[in-house]
Tab-separated table of C-alpha atoms and ligand atoms in Angstrom:
chain	number	residue	atom	x	y	z
S	726	MET	CA	10.677	7.343	-28.416
S	727	HIS	CA	8.606	8.320	-25.367
S	728	TYR	CA	4.950	8.938	-26.259
S	729	ASP	CA	3.947	12.573	-25.842
S	730	PRO	CA	0.179	13.241	-25.780
S	731	LEU	CA	0.622	16.816	-26.976
S	732	ILE	CA	2.836	15.804	-29.921
S	733	SER	CA	2.090	12.250	-31.122
S	734	SER	CA	-1.285	11.669	-32.697
S	735	SER	CA	-1.740	8.215	-31.147
S	736	PRO	CA	-0.253	6.238	-28.244
S	737	SER	CA	0.116	3.029	-30.272
S	738	HIS	CA	3.020	0.547	-30.604
S	739	GLN	CA	4.364	1.331	-27.140
S	740	ALA	CA	5.835	-1.154	-24.691
S	741	TRP	CA	5.565	-1.206	-20.900
S	742	PRO	CA	8.264	0.894	-19.257
S	743	ASN	CA	11.123	-1.002	-17.658
S	744	SER	CA	9.824	-0.271	-14.177
S	745	TYR	CA	10.302	-2.050	-10.881
S	746	TRP	CA	6.660	-3.155	-11.202
S	747	ALA	CA	7.082	-4.579	-14.707
S	748	ASN	CA	9.938	-6.665	-13.324
S	749	SER	CA	7.740	-7.958	-10.509
S	750	VAL	CA	5.207	-9.745	-12.754
S	751	SER	CA	5.331	-11.959	-15.824
S	752	GLN	CA	3.997	-10.000	-18.763
S	753	PRO	CA	0.617	-11.476	-19.752
S	754	THR	CA	0.071	-12.874	-23.234
S	755	PRO	CA	-1.316	-10.034	-25.386
S	756	LEU	CA	-5.050	-10.172	-26.046
S	757	ALA	CA	-6.583	-10.081	-29.515
S	758	LYS	CA	-6.795	-6.850	-31.497
S	759	LEU	CA	-10.074	-5.336	-32.566
S	760	THR	CA	-10.768	-6.516	-36.113
S	761	GLY	CA	-13.798	-6.168	-38.347
S	762	ARG	CA	-17.006	-4.473	-37.262
S	763	LYS	CA	-18.370	-5.050	-33.736
S	764	GLN	CA	-21.255	-3.673	-31.741
S	765	PHE	CA	-21.531	-3.069	-27.973
S	766	ASP	CA	-23.796	-1.006	-25.757
S	767	VAL	CA	-20.772	0.797	-24.355
S	768	ALA	CA	-17.229	1.134	-25.704
S	769	ILE	CA	-14.420	2.306	-23.428
S	770	ILE	CA	-11.194	3.829	-24.746
S	771	GLY	CA	-8.272	2.944	-22.468
S	772	GLY	CA	-7.440	-0.008	-20.231
S	773	GLY	CA	-6.210	1.662	-17.036
S	774	TYR	CA	-7.955	1.638	-13.648
S	775	THR	CA	-10.738	3.960	-14.881
S	776	GLY	CA	-11.571	2.038	-18.040
S	777	ILE	CA	-11.275	-1.438	-16.586
S	778	LEU	CA	-13.241	-0.734	-13.419
S	779	THR	CA	-16.005	1.133	-15.263
S	780	ALA	CA	-16.374	-1.915	-17.484
S	781	TYR	CA	-16.352	-4.175	-14.422
S	782	TYR	CA	-19.126	-2.189	-12.713
S	783	LEU	CA	-21.161	-1.915	-15.930
S	784	ALA	CA	-21.009	-5.688	-16.295
S	785	THR	CA	-21.535	-6.677	-12.680
S	786	GLU	CA	-23.906	-4.018	-11.321
S	787	PHE	CA	-25.917	-3.248	-14.467
S	788	GLU	CA	-25.414	-6.216	-16.833
S	789	ILE	CA	-24.434	-3.830	-19.632
S	790	ASP	CA	-22.494	-5.275	-22.529
S	791	CYS	CA	-19.256	-3.347	-22.971
S	792	CYS	CA	-15.783	-3.525	-24.421
S	793	ILE	CA	-12.464	-1.886	-23.628
S	794	ILE	CA	-10.226	-0.796	-26.488
S	795	GLU	CA	-6.611	-0.390	-25.334
S	796	ALA	CA	-3.929	1.049	-27.628
S	797	ASN	CA	-1.156	-1.132	-26.173
S	798	GLN	CA	-1.165	-3.811	-23.506
S	799	VAL	CA	-3.029	-3.180	-20.264
S	800	GLY	CA	-0.330	-1.775	-17.964
S	801	PHE	CA	1.109	0.675	-20.452
S	802	GLY	CA	-0.545	3.848	-19.059
S	803	ALA	CA	-0.206	5.550	-15.696
S	804	SER	CA	-2.030	2.718	-13.890
S	805	GLY	CA	0.809	0.304	-14.589
S	806	ARG	CA	3.654	2.643	-13.673
S	807	ASN	CA	2.580	4.884	-10.788
S	808	ALA	CA	3.987	4.921	-7.256
S	809	GLY	CA	1.127	2.866	-5.835
S	810	PHE	CA	-0.033	5.361	-3.180
S	811	VAL	CA	-3.693	4.748	-2.420
S	812	LEU	CA	-4.725	8.124	-1.017
S	813	LYS	CA	-7.842	9.933	0.086
S	814	GLY	CA	-7.874	12.796	-2.388
S	815	SER	CA	-7.420	13.718	-6.014
S	816	GLY	CA	-6.567	16.819	-8.005
S	817	ARG	CA	-4.703	19.543	-6.164
S	818	LEU	CA	-7.288	21.662	-4.366
S	819	SER	CA	-7.070	21.598	-0.571
S	820	TYR	CA	-10.272	21.236	1.465
S	821	PRO	CA	-10.165	24.895	2.643
S	822	GLN	CA	-9.789	25.972	-1.012
S	823	MET	CA	-12.835	23.851	-1.915
S	824	SER	CA	-14.784	25.402	0.956
S	825	ALA	CA	-13.912	28.893	-0.246
S	826	LYS	CA	-15.073	27.967	-3.747
S	827	TRP	CA	-18.185	25.863	-3.111
S	828	GLY	CA	-18.946	26.013	0.630
S	829	LEU	CA	-18.605	23.438	3.386
S	830	GLU	CA	-21.424	21.067	2.379
S	831	VAL	CA	-19.951	20.490	-1.098
S	832	THR	CA	-16.503	20.045	0.442
S	833	LYS	CA	-17.898	17.391	2.773
S	834	GLY	CA	-19.504	15.680	-0.214
S	835	ILE	CA	-16.204	15.593	-2.080
S	836	TYR	CA	-14.438	14.342	1.026
S	837	ARG	CA	-16.993	11.505	1.282
S	838	GLU	CA	-16.246	10.528	-2.332
S	839	TYR	CA	-12.486	10.519	-1.681
S	840	THR	CA	-13.000	8.423	1.450
S	841	ALA	CA	-15.258	6.010	-0.423
S	842	ALA	CA	-12.552	5.723	-3.096
S	843	VAL	CA	-9.974	4.343	-0.634
S	844	HIS	CA	-12.546	1.981	0.880
S	845	ARG	CA	-13.554	0.813	-2.597
S	846	VAL	CA	-9.975	-0.132	-3.484
S	847	GLU	CA	-9.548	-1.908	-0.136
S	848	HIS	CA	-12.801	-3.772	-0.708
S	849	LEU	CA	-11.895	-4.839	-4.256
S	850	ILE	CA	-8.529	-6.140	-3.063
S	851	LYS	CA	-10.130	-8.087	-0.231
S	852	GLN	CA	-13.184	-9.348	-2.090
S	853	HIS	CA	-11.205	-10.638	-5.076
S	854	HIS	CA	-8.052	-11.646	-3.185
S	855	ILE	CA	-5.936	-9.378	-5.395
S	856	ASP	CA	-2.337	-10.077	-4.503
S	857	CYS	CA	-0.836	-6.580	-4.837
S	858	ASP	CA	1.610	-6.325	-1.913
S	859	LYS	CA	-0.589	-4.018	0.144
S	860	GLN	CA	1.453	-2.257	2.811
S	861	ALA	CA	0.694	-0.876	6.272
S	862	ASN	CA	-1.951	1.840	6.590
S	863	GLY	CA	-0.840	5.442	7.023
S	864	TYR	CA	-0.102	8.516	4.919
S	865	ILE	CA	2.565	10.867	6.254
S	866	LYS	CA	2.659	14.392	4.880
S	867	VAL	CA	6.057	15.830	5.729
S	868	ALA	CA	6.589	19.592	6.190
S	869	HIS	CA	9.647	20.628	4.184
S	870	ASN	CA	10.160	23.802	6.261
S	871	ARG	CA	8.823	25.496	9.388
S	872	ALA	CA	6.237	27.587	7.561
S	873	ALA	CA	4.873	24.421	5.961
S	874	PHE	CA	4.545	22.797	9.406
S	875	THR	CA	2.473	25.771	10.598
S	876	LYS	CA	0.194	25.212	7.600
S	877	LEU	CA	-0.076	21.518	8.477
S	878	ILE	CA	-1.243	22.470	11.984
S	879	THR	CA	-4.037	24.538	10.423
S	880	ALA	CA	-4.845	21.712	7.999
S	881	ALA	CA	-5.063	19.194	10.855
S	882	GLU	CA	-7.474	21.488	12.724
S	883	TYR	CA	-9.606	21.881	9.595
S	884	ILE	CA	-9.750	18.143	8.989
S	885	ALA	CA	-10.628	17.366	12.605
S	886	THR	CA	-13.206	20.156	12.992
S	887	HIS	CA	-15.001	20.042	9.650
S	888	LEU	CA	-14.381	16.589	8.244
S	889	GLY	CA	-14.203	14.603	11.467
S	890	ASP	CA	-11.072	12.721	10.471
S	891	ASP	CA	-8.197	11.806	12.757
S	892	ALA	CA	-5.309	13.931	11.539
S	893	GLN	CA	-2.346	13.252	13.796
S	894	LEU	CA	0.326	15.940	14.088
S	895	LEU	CA	3.890	14.714	14.487
S	896	SER	CA	6.575	17.067	15.774
S	897	GLN	CA	10.016	16.880	14.212
S	898	GLN	CA	11.104	14.786	17.185
S	899	ASP	CA	8.095	12.407	16.955
S	900	LEU	CA	8.800	11.930	13.290
S	901	GLN	CA	12.454	11.158	13.906
S	902	GLN	CA	11.774	8.723	16.720
S	903	GLN	CA	8.819	6.876	15.216
S	904	TYR	CA	9.180	7.039	11.448
S	905	MET	CA	12.374	8.414	9.877
S	906	GLN	CA	15.364	10.664	10.359
S	907	ASN	CA	14.673	12.831	7.385
S	908	HIS	CA	17.016	15.833	7.152
S	909	GLN	CA	14.394	17.769	5.194
S	910	ALA	CA	11.517	17.283	7.638
S	911	PHE	CA	10.170	19.802	10.139
S	912	GLY	CA	7.255	17.744	11.418
S	913	ALA	CA	4.370	15.998	9.690
S	914	LEU	CA	0.677	15.288	9.565
S	915	ARG	CA	-0.337	11.651	9.526
S	916	LEU	CA	-3.649	10.304	8.277
S	917	THR	CA	-4.541	6.743	9.170
S	918	GLU	CA	-6.150	5.896	5.847
S	919	GLY	CA	-3.989	5.449	2.745
S	920	PHE	CA	-1.507	2.699	1.910
S	921	GLY	CA	0.954	1.503	-0.701
S	922	VAL	CA	0.405	-1.262	-3.258
S	923	ASN	CA	2.127	-2.686	-6.297
S	924	PRO	CA	0.075	-0.702	-8.855
S	925	LEU	CA	0.633	-3.061	-11.762
S	926	LYS	CA	-0.422	-6.130	-9.769
S	927	LEU	CA	-3.516	-4.176	-8.715
S	928	LEU	CA	-4.276	-3.319	-12.353
S	929	LEU	CA	-3.803	-6.905	-13.520
S	930	GLY	CA	-6.087	-7.996	-10.678
S	931	TYR	CA	-8.752	-5.570	-11.945
S	932	LYS	CA	-8.232	-6.840	-15.487
S	933	ALA	CA	-8.847	-10.424	-14.321
S	934	ILE	CA	-12.081	-9.590	-12.508
S	935	ALA	CA	-13.381	-7.523	-15.440
S	936	MET	CA	-12.686	-10.329	-17.885
S	937	SER	CA	-14.240	-12.963	-15.690
S	938	SER	CA	-17.323	-10.739	-15.488
S	939	GLY	CA	-17.745	-10.963	-19.257
S	940	VAL	CA	-16.048	-7.740	-20.372
S	941	THR	CA	-14.447	-7.874	-23.825
S	942	LEU	CA	-10.969	-6.383	-23.932
S	943	PHE	CA	-9.079	-5.595	-27.124
S	944	GLU	CA	-5.363	-4.823	-26.899
S	945	SER	CA	-2.950	-3.264	-29.429
S	946	SER	CA	-5.961	-1.373	-30.802
S	947	CYS	CA	-5.561	2.374	-30.825
S	948	VAL	CA	-8.693	4.430	-31.444
S	949	GLN	CA	-7.731	6.743	-34.272
S	950	ASN	CA	-11.082	8.120	-35.235
S	951	TRP	CA	-14.251	8.803	-33.244
S	952	GLN	CA	-17.400	9.699	-35.148
S	953	THR	CA	-20.545	10.775	-33.361
S	954	GLN	CA	-23.826	9.840	-35.020
S	955	PRO	CA	-27.414	10.597	-33.997
S	956	ASN	CA	-27.914	7.101	-32.528
S	957	GLY	CA	-24.418	6.356	-31.197
S	958	HIS	CA	-20.698	6.443	-31.880
S	959	ILE	CA	-18.230	4.715	-34.196
S	960	LEU	CA	-14.684	4.166	-32.964
S	961	GLN	CA	-12.145	3.161	-35.595
S	962	THR	CA	-8.814	1.462	-35.058
S	963	GLU	CA	-6.222	0.336	-37.597
S	964	GLU	CA	-7.995	-2.977	-38.263
S	965	GLY	CA	-11.533	-2.619	-36.993
S	966	GLU	CA	-14.373	-0.528	-35.711
S	967	VAL	CA	-16.915	-0.582	-32.924
S	968	PHE	CA	-20.386	0.865	-32.962
S	969	ALA	CA	-21.624	1.721	-29.462
S	970	LYS	CA	-24.538	3.652	-28.046
S	971	GLN	CA	-22.251	5.213	-25.458
S	972	VAL	CA	-18.525	5.852	-25.305
S	973	LEU	CA	-16.241	6.536	-22.359
S	974	CYS	CA	-12.832	8.047	-22.999
S	975	ALA	CA	-10.661	6.708	-20.168
S	976	GLY	CA	-7.354	7.643	-21.804
S	977	ASN	CA	-6.719	10.261	-19.103
S	978	ALA	CA	-3.210	11.787	-19.485
S	979	TYR	CA	-2.460	9.373	-22.339
S	980	THR	CA	-5.329	10.687	-24.481
S	981	PRO	CA	-3.884	12.131	-27.694
S	982	LYS	CA	-4.410	15.865	-28.056
S	983	GLN	CA	-7.172	15.535	-30.632
S	984	ILE	CA	-9.691	12.793	-30.111
S	985	ASN	CA	-13.058	14.475	-29.569
S	986	SER	CA	-14.065	18.098	-29.034
S	987	LEU	CA	-15.586	17.055	-25.706
S	988	ILE	CA	-12.076	16.375	-24.354
S	989	ASP	CA	-9.541	18.233	-26.526
S	990	ASN	CA	-7.553	20.971	-24.738
S	991	ARG	CA	-9.043	20.193	-21.335
S	992	TYR	CA	-5.977	18.734	-19.671
S	993	LEU	CA	-2.276	19.280	-19.293
S	994	PRO	CA	-0.141	16.129	-19.390
S	995	ILE	CA	2.692	16.386	-16.855
S	996	LEU	CA	5.601	13.969	-16.505
S	997	SER	CA	6.258	12.392	-13.135
S	998	ASN	CA	9.531	10.508	-12.622
S	999	VAL	CA	10.192	7.601	-10.266
S	1000	ILE	CA	13.462	6.052	-9.121
S	1001	VAL	CA	13.918	2.894	-7.044
S	1002	THR	CA	17.097	2.107	-5.118
S	1003	GLU	CA	18.731	-1.220	-4.501
S	1004	PRO	CA	17.409	-2.897	-1.309
S	1005	LEU	CA	18.634	-0.939	1.718
S	1006	THR	CA	20.869	-2.853	4.112
S	1007	GLU	CA	20.157	-3.150	7.824
S	1008	SER	CA	22.797	-0.514	8.543
S	1009	GLN	CA	21.337	1.891	5.950
S	1010	LEU	CA	17.886	1.421	7.454
S	1011	LEU	CA	19.309	2.123	10.891
S	1012	ALA	CA	21.174	5.223	9.710
S	1013	THR	CA	18.144	6.677	7.872
S	1014	GLY	CA	15.917	5.823	10.822
S	1015	LEU	CA	13.353	4.559	8.302
S	1016	LYS	CA	11.013	2.442	10.392
S	1017	THR	CA	7.901	2.631	8.261
S	1018	HIS	CA	6.451	1.264	5.048
S	1019	GLN	CA	3.694	3.881	5.084
S	1020	VAL	CA	3.394	6.268	2.155
S	1021	ILE	CA	5.103	9.653	2.441
S	1022	MET	CA	4.763	12.909	0.530
S	1023	ASP	CA	6.137	16.354	1.266
S	1024	THR	CA	4.549	19.808	1.236
S	1025	ARG	CA	6.561	21.321	-1.634
S	1026	LEU	CA	4.718	22.778	-4.622
S	1027	LEU	CA	6.858	20.375	-6.662
S	1028	LYS	CA	6.264	17.476	-4.340
S	1029	TYR	CA	8.497	14.518	-3.622
S	1030	TYR	CA	6.785	11.237	-2.757
S	1031	TYR	CA	8.491	8.173	-1.333
S	1032	ARG	CA	8.095	4.915	0.531
S	1033	LEU	CA	9.973	1.783	1.452
S	1034	LEU	CA	8.885	-1.124	-0.698
S	1035	PRO	CA	8.307	-4.589	0.800
S	1036	ASP	CA	11.908	-5.601	-0.080
S	1037	ASN	CA	13.254	-2.403	1.571
S	1038	ARG	CA	14.144	-0.600	-1.609
S	1039	LEU	CA	13.323	3.087	-1.430
S	1040	LEU	CA	10.957	4.367	-4.113
S	1041	PHE	CA	11.336	8.120	-4.653
S	1042	GLY	CA	9.368	10.253	-7.128
S	1043	GLY	CA	8.927	13.815	-8.255
S	1044	ARG	CA	8.565	15.998	-11.305
S	1045	GLY	CA	10.100	14.889	-14.582
S	1046	ALA	CA	10.830	16.656	-17.852
S	1047	ILE	CA	8.255	18.798	-19.632
S	1048	THR	CA	8.212	17.071	-23.023
S	1049	GLY	CA	8.221	13.438	-24.053
S	1050	SER	CA	11.402	13.929	-26.063
S	1051	GLU	CA	13.244	14.916	-22.844
S	1052	ALA	CA	11.547	12.272	-20.659
S	1053	ASP	CA	14.475	9.860	-20.646
S	1054	ASN	CA	17.156	12.481	-20.053
S	1055	PRO	CA	19.151	11.072	-17.085
S	1056	ILE	CA	19.358	14.533	-15.501
S	1057	TYR	CA	15.881	14.052	-14.011
S	1058	ALA	CA	16.776	10.804	-12.253
S	1059	LYS	CA	19.978	12.467	-11.053
S	1060	ARG	CA	17.990	15.348	-9.565
S	1061	LEU	CA	15.698	12.894	-7.814
S	1062	LYS	CA	18.686	11.023	-6.405
S	1063	GLN	CA	20.016	14.329	-5.101
S	1064	ALA	CA	16.662	15.125	-3.485
S	1065	LEU	CA	16.632	11.656	-1.921
S	1066	CYS	CA	20.145	12.232	-0.531
S	1067	ASP	CA	19.098	15.639	0.832
S	1068	CYS	CA	16.524	13.751	2.895
S	1069	PHE	CA	18.788	10.808	3.771
S	1070	PRO	CA	22.462	11.810	3.182
S	1071	ILE	CA	23.678	8.354	4.187
S	1072	LEU	CA	22.237	6.989	0.926
S	1073	GLU	CA	24.771	8.870	-1.238
S	1074	ASP	CA	26.389	5.617	-2.394
S	1075	CYS	CA	23.185	3.682	-2.750
S	1076	SER	CA	22.628	2.738	-6.369
S	1077	ILE	CA	19.490	3.406	-8.391
S	1078	GLU	CA	18.251	0.243	-10.056
S	1079	TYR	CA	15.072	1.489	-11.741
S	1080	ASN	CA	14.119	4.799	-13.308
S	1081	TRP	CA	10.982	5.505	-15.326
S	1082	THR	CA	8.506	8.259	-16.071
S	1083	GLY	CA	4.837	8.601	-16.888
S	1084	TRP	CA	2.138	11.156	-17.612
S	1085	ILE	CA	-0.341	12.519	-15.128
S	1086	ALA	CA	-3.190	14.836	-16.194
S	1087	ALA	CA	-3.905	18.185	-14.558
S	1088	ALA	CA	-7.114	20.109	-15.153
S	1089	LEU	CA	-7.080	23.903	-15.357
S	1090	ASP	CA	-9.039	24.187	-12.089
S	1091	ASP	CA	-6.942	21.513	-10.320
S	1092	MET	CA	-9.959	19.215	-9.853
S	1093	PRO	CA	-10.810	15.881	-11.469
S	1094	HIS	CA	-13.837	15.921	-13.774
S	1095	VAL	CA	-16.054	12.946	-14.478
S	1096	PHE	CA	-18.357	14.271	-17.151
S	1097	SER	CA	-20.913	13.038	-19.684
S	1098	GLN	CA	-22.766	14.634	-22.575
S	1099	ASN	CA	-24.841	13.110	-25.371
S	1100	GLY	CA	-23.699	9.545	-24.777
S	1101	ALA	CA	-19.999	10.437	-24.455
S	1102	SER	CA	-18.150	10.532	-21.123
S	1103	TYR	CA	-14.662	11.181	-19.847
S	1104	SER	CA	-12.834	11.160	-16.556
S	1105	ILE	CA	-9.766	13.306	-16.378
S	1106	GLY	CA	-7.543	15.461	-14.182
S	1107	TYR	CA	-6.609	13.247	-11.208
S	1108	CYS	CA	-3.320	15.147	-11.180
S	1109	GLY	CA	-1.137	12.366	-9.808
S	1110	SER	CA	-3.761	11.048	-7.360
S	1111	GLY	CA	-5.777	8.540	-9.293
S	1112	VAL	CA	-5.079	5.107	-7.850
S	1113	ALA	CA	-7.933	5.414	-5.373
S	1114	PHE	CA	-10.138	7.985	-7.082
S	1115	ALA	CA	-10.227	6.135	-10.416
S	1116	ALA	CA	-12.153	3.344	-8.645
S	1117	GLN	CA	-14.787	5.746	-7.342
S	1118	ALA	CA	-14.932	7.605	-10.659
S	1119	ALA	CA	-15.466	4.253	-12.406
S	1120	PHE	CA	-18.354	3.355	-10.131
S	1121	ARG	CA	-19.992	6.748	-10.701
S	1122	LEU	CA	-19.405	6.516	-14.469
S	1123	ALA	CA	-21.083	3.119	-14.564
S	1124	GLN	CA	-24.038	4.478	-12.606
S	1125	ARG	CA	-24.405	7.434	-14.931
S	1126	ILE	CA	-24.033	5.369	-18.114
S	1127	ALA	CA	-26.724	3.050	-16.762
S	1128	GLY	CA	-29.013	6.050	-16.280
S	1129	GLU	CA	-28.726	6.383	-12.496
S	1130	ALA	CA	-28.225	9.675	-10.671
S	1131	VAL	CA	-24.777	10.478	-9.274
S	1132	PRO	CA	-24.003	12.929	-6.429
S	1133	ASN	CA	-24.583	16.561	-7.213
S	1134	LEU	CA	-20.950	17.611	-6.829
S	1135	PRO	CA	-18.697	19.646	-9.140
S	1136	LEU	CA	-16.601	16.473	-9.560
S	1137	TYR	CA	-19.450	14.846	-11.442
S	1138	GLN	CA	-21.483	17.739	-12.841
S	1139	GLU	CA	-18.991	20.204	-14.328
S	1140	ALA	CA	-17.029	19.775	-17.546
S	1141	ALA	CA	-13.263	20.217	-17.250
S	1142	PRO	CA	-12.599	23.815	-18.314
S	1143	LYS	CA	-10.709	24.340	-21.560
S	1144	PHE	CA	-7.177	25.693	-21.300
S	1145	PRO	CA	-7.154	29.176	-22.818
S	1146	TYR	CA	-4.361	29.525	-25.386
S	1147	ALA	CA	-3.934	25.733	-25.095
S	1148	LYS	CA	-0.972	25.808	-27.500
S	1149	TYR	CA	1.017	27.622	-24.833
S	1150	ARG	CA	0.228	25.248	-21.946
S	1151	ARG	CA	3.825	24.127	-21.738
S	1152	LEU	CA	5.269	27.633	-21.654
S	1153	VAL	CA	3.119	28.365	-18.621
S	1154	GLN	CA	4.126	25.022	-17.090
S	1155	SER	CA	7.785	25.853	-17.532
S	1156	ALA	CA	7.356	29.288	-15.910
S	1157	TYR	CA	5.413	27.667	-13.054
S	1158	TYR	CA	8.253	25.172	-12.439
S	1159	GLN	CA	10.717	28.021	-12.043
S	1160	TYR	CA	8.437	29.912	-9.670
S	1161	ALA	CA	7.696	26.743	-7.659
S	1162	TRP	CA	11.380	25.804	-7.448
S	1163	LEU	CA	12.197	29.217	-5.968
S	1164	LYS	CA	9.236	29.105	-3.588
S	1165	ASP	CA	10.063	25.584	-2.381
S	1166	ARG	CA	13.675	26.503	-1.813
S	1167	TYR	CA	13.471	29.929	-0.231
S	1168	PHE	CA	9.983	30.507	1.232
B	281	LIG	C1	4.968	8.222	-12.343
B	281	LIG	C2	3.566	8.308	-11.802
B	281	LIG	C3	3.354	8.162	-10.445
B	281	LIG	C4	2.052	8.234	-9.941
B	281	LIG	N1	1.845	7.939	-8.642
B	281	LIG	C5	0.587	7.894	-8.143
B	281	LIG	C6	0.350	7.468	-6.827
B	281	LIG	O1	1.241	7.031	-6.113
B	281	LIG	N2	-0.915	7.514	-6.359
B	281	LIG	C7	-1.961	7.944	-7.131
B	281	LIG	O2	-3.095	7.984	-6.644
B	281	LIG	N3	-1.771	8.264	-8.419
B	281	LIG	C8	-0.523	8.246	-8.948
B	281	LIG	N4	-0.321	8.542	-10.257
B	281	LIG	C9	-1.504	8.837	-11.095
B	281	LIG	C10	-2.275	7.578	-11.443
B	281	LIG	O3	-1.396	6.599	-11.903
B	281	LIG	C11	-3.319	7.911	-12.503
B	281	LIG	O4	-4.150	8.959	-12.036
B	281	LIG	C12	-4.216	6.725	-12.853
B	281	LIG	O5	-3.455	5.585	-13.064
B	281	LIG	C13	-5.031	7.055	-14.083
B	281	LIG	O6	-5.684	5.885	-14.500
B	281	LIG	P1	-6.535	5.894	-15.815
B	281	LIG	O7	-7.116	4.555	-15.985
B	281	LIG	O8	-7.493	7.032	-15.772
B	281	LIG	O9	-5.495	6.222	-16.986
B	281	LIG	P2	-4.243	5.343	-17.500
B	281	LIG	O10	-3.855	4.332	-16.521
B	281	LIG	O11	-3.214	6.305	-17.952
B	281	LIG	O12	-4.815	4.571	-18.742
B	281	LIG	C14	-5.105	5.213	-19.955
B	281	LIG	C15	-4.982	4.180	-21.060
B	281	LIG	O13	-5.636	4.712	-22.208
B	281	LIG	C16	-4.958	4.224	-23.339
B	281	LIG	N5	-5.303	5.102	-24.472
B	281	LIG	C17	-5.118	6.430	-24.580
B	281	LIG	N6	-5.537	6.867	-25.786
B	281	LIG	C18	-6.027	5.780	-26.438
B	281	LIG	C19	-6.597	5.582	-27.728
B	281	LIG	N7	-6.742	6.590	-28.581
B	281	LIG	N8	-6.985	4.330	-28.066
B	281	LIG	C20	-6.856	3.303	-27.205
B	281	LIG	N9	-6.291	3.442	-25.974
B	281	LIG	C21	-5.891	4.662	-25.597
B	281	LIG	C22	-3.487	4.283	-22.959
B	281	LIG	O14	-2.722	3.383	-23.730
B	281	LIG	C23	-3.539	3.897	-21.472
B	281	LIG	O15	-3.239	2.545	-21.262
B	281	LIG	C24	0.958	8.490	-10.806
B	281	LIG	C25	1.175	8.630	-12.171
B	281	LIG	C26	2.467	8.533	-12.668
B	281	LIG	C27	2.677	8.660	-14.146
């Protein structure tokens, strides 16, 4: 049964999904469970990019003794099953929307954090020789209709004028000649930074550097109870408990709906679905005009994201079901295959060899929030863009836990707002999907 954060009370006893990534590595031997009573300065719930890298920075930059408590095996959450796009950005707010909300200086500050996030991932890969199949640089945002291309022109001007980045506009013809003959593309904007990786290899690389820096990692240990005391926190699992002065909840979209009032009802878990084709033949590559391994996303409200993998399979992702019980319904993979064929009709007969889903977390205000209060912290709401940002969030979390100041930006200073009428989050989500489907198709 697929874990559902709004239904199941704990994400325990879950295996890795049968993803393309899981088939590209040998599954590591499980680490020991948490047993008995232990004490650490900092305890971290969740062994994804956020949890592991925060622990790594706490250990290496601040010599703080910390442990990670992971419900399953590292690789179970979104970090082990995403599409591997390392992008400058997180959440869903565009830079002009941020400017309207907070002004240009704050927007520039957020942009600097997003830029630093991509550089941080690049640096970690290089510094620690993490073998994660890093692909060519470049992020192509494809306009799915003419109106969307007009918006991309405005976006490119904004980026160049206010953020000083090199946003390259590609006409429909440029796109066809240089990158792909996509039947659903009306031009594109290309940013030079951003690249694809094997996300699970990246995560296992992070796990190795955290462990060799002295971080303690418990697996198959789901935190079922979190008690706050005047001098610290007690986290209880099935077979043990940890006392820590500070706690970070890095469960992100996989956090069960009730864990601590600091986090409850502050996120909406959304399913994203990925399919991977068989390797494309030379003639299929020629017919699709696919000449790039750069990462691609479109401008729809319900976005499709895709890229050629190193072995020339096409990875293609988009929205999945709404509930965990529907997650494995084959209709969603079928819809993705149809969307893929709308872009590249020649791939009609191409078979799909992998299909899996996973949860991403959206915040009510479409922004990630890295927040701390009374010795408890969380980082949530990357909304499908967390591969890069999780690294920056982790660095900032470590700084804050160690008592250092972090930038004065809404990302780091504001709590994620609570969803009003949280019980009805999914009804609103369902209505939004219908509206977005119509908008993407007809406007
Ligand atoms: C299908 C899919 C495609 C995506 N594609 C991209 C992409 O291409 N680019 C991008 O930037 N982002 C993408 N994302 C989003 C990205 O993967 C996430 O933002 C990021 O991995 C979040 O990392 P994390 O460490 O915060 O959380 P996770 O990796 O989800 O880790 C959370 C961990 O916490 C554990 N946990 C939860 N509750 C408990 C508990 N009570 N006790 C113990 N452990 C607990 C879970 O078992 C889990 O392992 C995608 C996500 C999905 C699902």
